Amino acid sequence: MNENIEMISGGAVVSDTVAEIKNIHKGYHQHPVLNGVSFSIPRGQIVGLLGPNGCGKSTLIKLMAGLLQPDQGEIRINGFTPGRQTKALISYLPERTYLNDWMKVQDLLHFFADFYQDFDLERARQMLQNLQIDDKQKLKTMSKGTKEKVQLILVMSRRAQLYLLDEPIGGVDPAARDYILSTILKNFDESSSILISTHLIHDVETIFDQVLFLDQGKIVINGQVDEIRELYGKSIDGLFREVFKC
Amino acid sequence: MPWSFDDNLPIYLQIIQILKCDLARGKYLPGEKLPAVRELAMEAGVNPNTMQKALAELERDGLVKSQRTAGRFVTEDKEKIMEVAKTLAYGEIARMIDNISSLGYSTEEILSLVEKYLTQSANKQ
């Protein structure tokens, strides 16, 4: 509907849709994972990608990040198919770490600053300080939760158009979770969007605009959080428990 | 500390309710400038778009007004704010009466119970 409307912002022509996913199919060998997934992410919105383990959340995110190729269907990020151009637009937090664990935090900061033009070193330093993470510490000597915090800080310190966060808060304690969520809220602006996959719905549902329920490779619910709450008379967490009841 | 929300209601409606209470309690005075949307959203722990929606609703009700570049201000109409306080108070009373009558008390009994409670708590102070 709105996807063809283009806005002029700061002299550049920007479409109001950041990501457009059309009828994506993807399988690993004989095993189908995604069976015709379509949705779009409007600019300036935080979208939750929710679903039980093994439903295809990470696969979908990897396709959007350009790490996997779809068997069928089309993905557009700011109008481009995933590739070199989109990697500069997307800041991706993978489910597993890919960073070298012999590196110190300060090495990682420079690594990211070299790699990404949009990396905001000052922002990263501030967040590390707020979470009391010593930048001389090596990744290897950190707890799982601290490692996750460092990764998230690196990813959120880029001024990207689209943040793809695959399970960003799984391993961190509730107090740090609050800080991380407020960091996410603080750092994203109207011109960017965030896709967050998680199963800790209760903790994050107040920050979503829109949620997608992914079940057995298909989107089963796609809507605005408050509309869903109004329609079903329950929270997203409550609805999730009902839809995916074992 | 983010605001706490009831799980079963739309979040923006709850934000409206909380902000109305803030206005009634005088946290924000008539004519006062409200914090920016983003700031309020951070305080509440909600998405800025949701906060925006709640504020737009308050604006429609005439409780706040936005001035293009200067930001959002509380209405200067004190009566309007007193009206909000009264509506909120009635809401609380309705809830209380519902709860007590579900225990089997009649209207007269509830009235005398409330009176008794008020005199007792006045004596304590």
XYZ file of C-alpha atoms in Angstrom:
371
model
C 0.000 0.000 0.000
C 2.450 2.585 1.228
C 5.480 0.862 -0.106
C 5.680 2.936 -3.235
C 5.388 6.260 -1.506
C 8.754 7.872 -1.289
C 9.673 10.542 1.183
C 12.286 13.168 0.821
C 14.438 13.207 3.889
C 17.570 15.266 4.215
C 17.871 15.562 0.474
C 17.953 11.807 -0.072
C 15.049 9.811 -1.384
C 14.112 7.171 1.152
C 11.333 4.667 0.886
C 9.232 4.166 4.019
C 9.816 0.440 3.949
C 13.224 -0.783 5.072
C 12.792 -4.455 4.321
C 10.445 -6.293 2.004
C 10.263 -10.087 2.184
C 8.244 -11.837 -0.506
C 7.288 -15.497 -0.505
C 10.571 -16.847 0.794
C 11.233 -20.572 0.688
C 14.332 -22.095 2.175
C 15.304 -25.620 3.113
C 18.432 -27.409 4.206
C 18.863 -30.469 1.951
C 15.549 -32.310 2.120
C 14.387 -30.481 5.208
C 12.166 -27.452 4.528
C 12.547 -24.582 7.004
C 10.690 -21.611 5.529
C 7.578 -22.202 3.431
C 6.518 -18.952 1.834
C 7.244 -16.166 4.289
C 6.185 -12.623 3.383
C 6.225 -9.451 5.433
C 7.635 -5.973 5.418
C 9.356 -3.788 7.971
C 8.346 -0.122 7.944
C 10.960 2.499 8.664
C 11.193 3.594 12.306
C 9.612 0.473 13.747
C 10.721 -2.237 16.133
C 9.496 -5.629 15.024
C 9.511 -8.786 17.126
C 10.127 -12.108 15.401
C 8.646 -14.726 17.691
C 8.316 -18.457 17.467
C 9.230 -21.730 19.160
C 12.681 -23.289 18.845
C 13.464 -24.508 15.366
C 10.699 -22.560 13.611
C 13.122 -20.790 11.270
C 13.786 -17.462 13.013
C 17.548 -17.579 12.658
C 17.347 -18.841 9.094
C 15.104 -15.917 8.171
C 17.486 -13.447 9.779
C 20.492 -15.003 8.031
C 18.699 -14.703 4.700
C 18.068 -11.025 5.370
C 21.674 -10.513 6.431
C 22.804 -12.057 3.156
C 24.520 -15.053 4.743
C 22.180 -17.533 3.087
C 20.482 -17.572 -0.302
C 16.745 -18.260 -0.537
C 15.587 -21.224 -2.658
C 12.698 -19.119 -3.856
C 11.280 -15.663 -3.276
C 12.677 -12.192 -2.974
C 14.250 -10.055 -0.274
C 14.774 -6.315 -0.622
C 16.632 -4.215 1.904
C 16.209 -0.528 1.081
C 15.436 -1.723 -2.426
C 18.565 -3.893 -2.805
C 18.819 -7.663 -2.781
C 21.085 -8.760 0.094
C 24.703 -8.345 -0.893
C 27.550 -5.901 -0.587
C 25.388 -2.769 -0.465
C 23.027 -4.141 2.159
C 25.841 -5.230 4.462
C 26.690 -1.579 4.932
C 23.051 -0.884 5.837
C 22.493 -3.809 8.186
C 23.902 -4.311 11.637
C 23.564 -7.984 12.478
C 23.835 -9.698 15.846
C 24.218 -13.420 15.185
C 22.947 -16.068 17.565
C 26.514 -17.264 18.102
C 29.620 -15.215 18.513
C 32.037 -14.937 15.608
C 34.509 -12.661 17.373
C 38.012 -13.819 18.174
C 38.122 -14.501 21.875
C 41.787 -13.561 22.249
C 40.830 -9.983 21.464
C 40.452 -7.340 24.120
C 37.364 -5.109 24.098
C 39.443 -2.169 22.902
C 40.766 -4.282 20.006
C 37.205 -5.105 19.063
C 36.260 -1.440 19.113
C 38.999 -0.630 16.631
C 38.165 -3.711 14.591
C 34.594 -2.516 14.223
C 35.633 1.093 13.623
C 37.894 -0.087 10.765
C 35.263 -2.345 9.304
C 32.207 -0.134 9.446
C 32.066 3.483 8.423
C 28.947 4.007 10.504
C 30.505 2.753 13.753
C 30.187 5.295 16.565
C 33.182 4.724 18.826
C 32.066 7.262 21.391
C 28.671 5.660 21.746
C 30.259 2.242 22.258
C 32.668 3.555 24.905
C 29.799 5.195 26.778
C 27.765 1.990 26.860
C 30.744 -0.086 27.993
C 31.289 2.375 30.784
C 27.641 2.280 31.838
C 27.736 -1.494 32.053
C 31.093 -1.339 33.821
C 32.924 -3.442 31.279
C 36.678 -3.021 31.335
C 37.956 -2.443 27.805
C 41.262 -4.112 28.617
C 39.581 -7.399 29.344
C 39.867 -10.224 26.837
C 36.710 -11.783 25.492
C 38.045 -15.190 26.534
C 37.990 -14.321 30.218
C 34.432 -12.998 30.238
C 31.239 -14.660 31.385
C 28.669 -15.627 28.784
C 26.419 -12.709 29.727
C 29.221 -10.146 29.561
C 30.275 -11.437 26.149
C 26.712 -11.008 24.955
C 26.636 -7.455 26.274
C 29.857 -6.598 24.450
C 28.519 -7.982 21.189
C 25.265 -6.134 21.506
C 27.086 -2.892 22.282
C 29.208 -3.307 19.156
C 26.161 -3.973 17.010
C 24.051 -1.160 18.456
C 26.902 1.331 18.108
C 26.625 1.300 14.355
C 24.313 3.865 12.841
C 22.653 1.354 10.579
C 19.346 1.409 8.713
C 18.321 -2.030 9.887
C 19.375 -3.904 12.998
C 18.891 -7.663 12.931
C 19.177 -8.959 16.482
C 19.029 -12.714 16.885
C 18.228 -13.495 20.538
C 19.958 -10.409 21.959
C 19.043 -10.816 25.620
C 19.032 -14.574 26.157
C 22.017 -14.801 28.462
C 21.963 -11.544 30.411
C 20.561 -10.893 33.865
C 17.266 -8.987 34.309
C 18.918 -5.728 35.437
C 21.231 -5.645 32.435
C 18.266 -6.628 30.279
C 16.484 -3.421 31.301
C 19.588 -1.419 30.459
C 19.986 -3.141 27.116
C 16.368 -2.575 26.175
C 16.579 1.089 27.069
C 19.816 1.244 25.080
C 18.012 -0.166 22.086
C 15.212 2.374 22.511
C 17.646 5.216 22.922
C 19.864 4.356 19.984
C 17.439 3.697 17.234
C 15.990 6.670 15.417
C 13.086 7.260 13.093
C 15.103 6.443 10.016
C 16.117 2.964 11.130
C 14.290 -0.212 12.079
C 14.981 -3.189 14.290
C 14.049 -6.830 13.934
C 14.467 -8.748 17.187
C 14.030 -12.483 17.483
C 13.395 -13.729 20.973
C 11.463 -16.144 23.101
C 11.692 -13.898 26.192
C 8.577 -12.115 25.049
C 7.343 -10.872 28.380
C 10.460 -8.781 28.923
C 10.418 -7.067 25.583
C 6.881 -6.793 24.341
C 6.426 -3.186 25.447
C 9.142 -2.069 23.047
C 7.679 -3.688 19.922
C 5.518 -1.906 17.377
C 4.757 -5.013 15.420
C 5.163 -8.743 16.002
C 5.452 -11.711 13.670
C 4.667 -15.226 14.882
C 6.581 -17.793 12.903
C 5.389 -21.385 13.088
C 6.685 -24.282 11.021
C 8.121 -21.990 8.400
C 5.051 -19.778 8.027
C 3.924 -16.462 9.484
C 0.784 -17.225 11.469
C 0.239 -13.833 13.106
C 1.436 -10.443 11.892
C 0.138 -7.319 13.581
C 0.636 -4.219 15.687
C 1.154 -5.056 19.359
C -1.630 -2.868 20.705
C -4.078 -4.047 18.079
C -3.332 -7.648 18.998
C -3.760 -6.873 22.687
C -7.062 -5.188 21.939
C -8.289 -7.955 19.656
C -7.343 -10.940 21.804
C -7.569 -9.243 25.207
C -4.220 -10.644 26.198
C -0.547 -9.856 26.077
C 1.700 -11.029 23.260
C 3.293 -13.368 25.779
C -0.123 -14.811 26.679
C -1.082 -15.176 23.031
C 2.229 -16.880 22.258
C 1.618 -19.422 25.009
C -1.803 -20.120 23.560
C -0.753 -20.357 19.904
C 2.278 -22.533 20.609
C 0.791 -24.654 23.385
C 2.598 -27.980 23.526
C 12.572 1.520 36.393
C 10.053 1.149 33.551
C 6.361 1.724 34.259
C 4.375 -1.380 35.013
C 1.636 -2.419 32.641
C -1.330 -4.718 32.837
C -0.793 -7.623 30.468
C -4.241 -7.724 28.997
C -4.808 -4.167 27.827
C -3.299 -2.217 24.962
C -0.201 -0.407 26.180
C -1.086 2.995 24.745
C -4.377 3.046 26.668
C -2.477 2.380 29.872
C 0.000 5.137 29.077
C -2.906 7.542 28.569
C -4.253 6.552 31.975
C -0.875 7.005 33.686
C -0.321 10.410 32.067
C -3.822 11.521 33.049
C -3.022 10.577 36.655
C 0.204 12.572 36.380
C -1.754 15.579 35.177
C -4.382 15.203 37.916
C -1.701 14.874 40.590
C 0.048 17.961 39.285
C 3.252 16.220 38.297
C 2.984 18.363 35.197
C 1.341 21.734 35.859
C -1.043 23.609 33.541
C 0.948 25.261 30.770
C 4.096 23.276 31.610
C 6.216 21.757 28.864
C 6.187 17.972 28.741
C 9.367 15.952 28.265
C 10.087 14.894 24.671
C 8.379 11.786 23.336
C 11.618 9.843 23.295
C 12.410 10.818 26.859
C 8.987 9.754 28.091
C 9.233 6.523 26.116
C 12.570 5.723 27.726
C 11.187 6.470 31.164
C 8.226 4.193 30.544
C 10.278 1.504 28.799
C 8.051 1.566 25.750
C 8.429 2.116 22.053
C 8.470 5.842 21.107
C 5.728 5.196 18.538
C 3.461 3.890 21.287
C 4.161 6.936 23.442
C 3.474 9.132 20.437
C 0.121 7.454 19.942
C -0.850 8.021 23.588
C 0.150 11.684 23.444
C -1.771 12.181 20.207
C -4.835 10.841 22.007
C -4.340 13.271 24.899
C -3.978 16.015 22.348
C -7.256 15.033 20.742
C -8.860 15.292 24.190
C -7.401 18.781 24.509
C -5.316 17.926 27.558
C -2.027 18.684 25.882
C -1.224 20.751 22.847
C 1.803 20.676 20.643
C 3.483 23.749 19.298
C 5.245 22.899 16.134
C 8.828 23.393 17.125
C 8.658 24.133 20.827
C 7.275 20.791 21.965
C 4.198 19.663 23.857
C 2.541 21.585 26.641
C -0.089 20.790 29.246
C -3.315 22.680 28.643
C -3.742 25.883 30.613
C -7.388 25.058 31.189
C -7.391 24.096 34.898
C -11.015 23.027 34.795
C -10.247 20.475 32.154
C -7.626 18.939 34.408
C -10.000 18.960 37.381
C -12.489 17.180 35.156
C -9.874 14.500 34.458
C -9.193 14.079 38.162
C -12.899 13.699 38.823
C -13.301 11.079 36.105
C -10.366 9.126 37.502
C -11.831 9.354 41.015
C -15.208 8.094 39.795
C -13.435 5.221 38.108
C -11.768 4.243 41.365
C -15.046 4.525 43.260
C -16.829 2.375 40.702
C -14.169 -0.285 41.022
C -14.342 -0.213 44.815
C -18.142 -0.380 44.913
C -18.100 -3.293 42.464
C -15.663 -5.201 44.604
C -17.507 -4.575 47.859
C -20.933 -5.346 46.476
C -19.591 -8.620 45.132
C -19.043 -9.499 48.787
C -22.787 -9.173 49.341
C -23.129 -5.685 50.829
C -26.060 -3.422 49.955
C -25.676 0.202 48.871
C -26.607 1.530 52.331
C -24.225 -0.829 54.036
C -21.396 0.179 51.734
C -22.084 3.837 52.429
C -21.967 3.334 56.195
C -18.830 1.184 55.896
C -17.089 3.897 53.921
C -18.156 6.569 56.419
C -16.939 4.450 59.305
C -13.620 3.849 57.588
C -13.128 7.542 56.905
C -13.851 8.579 60.515
C -11.529 5.895 61.838
C -8.659 6.873 59.604
C -9.273 10.563 60.405
C -9.059 9.718 64.136
C -5.813 7.866 63.680
C -4.101 10.863 62.153
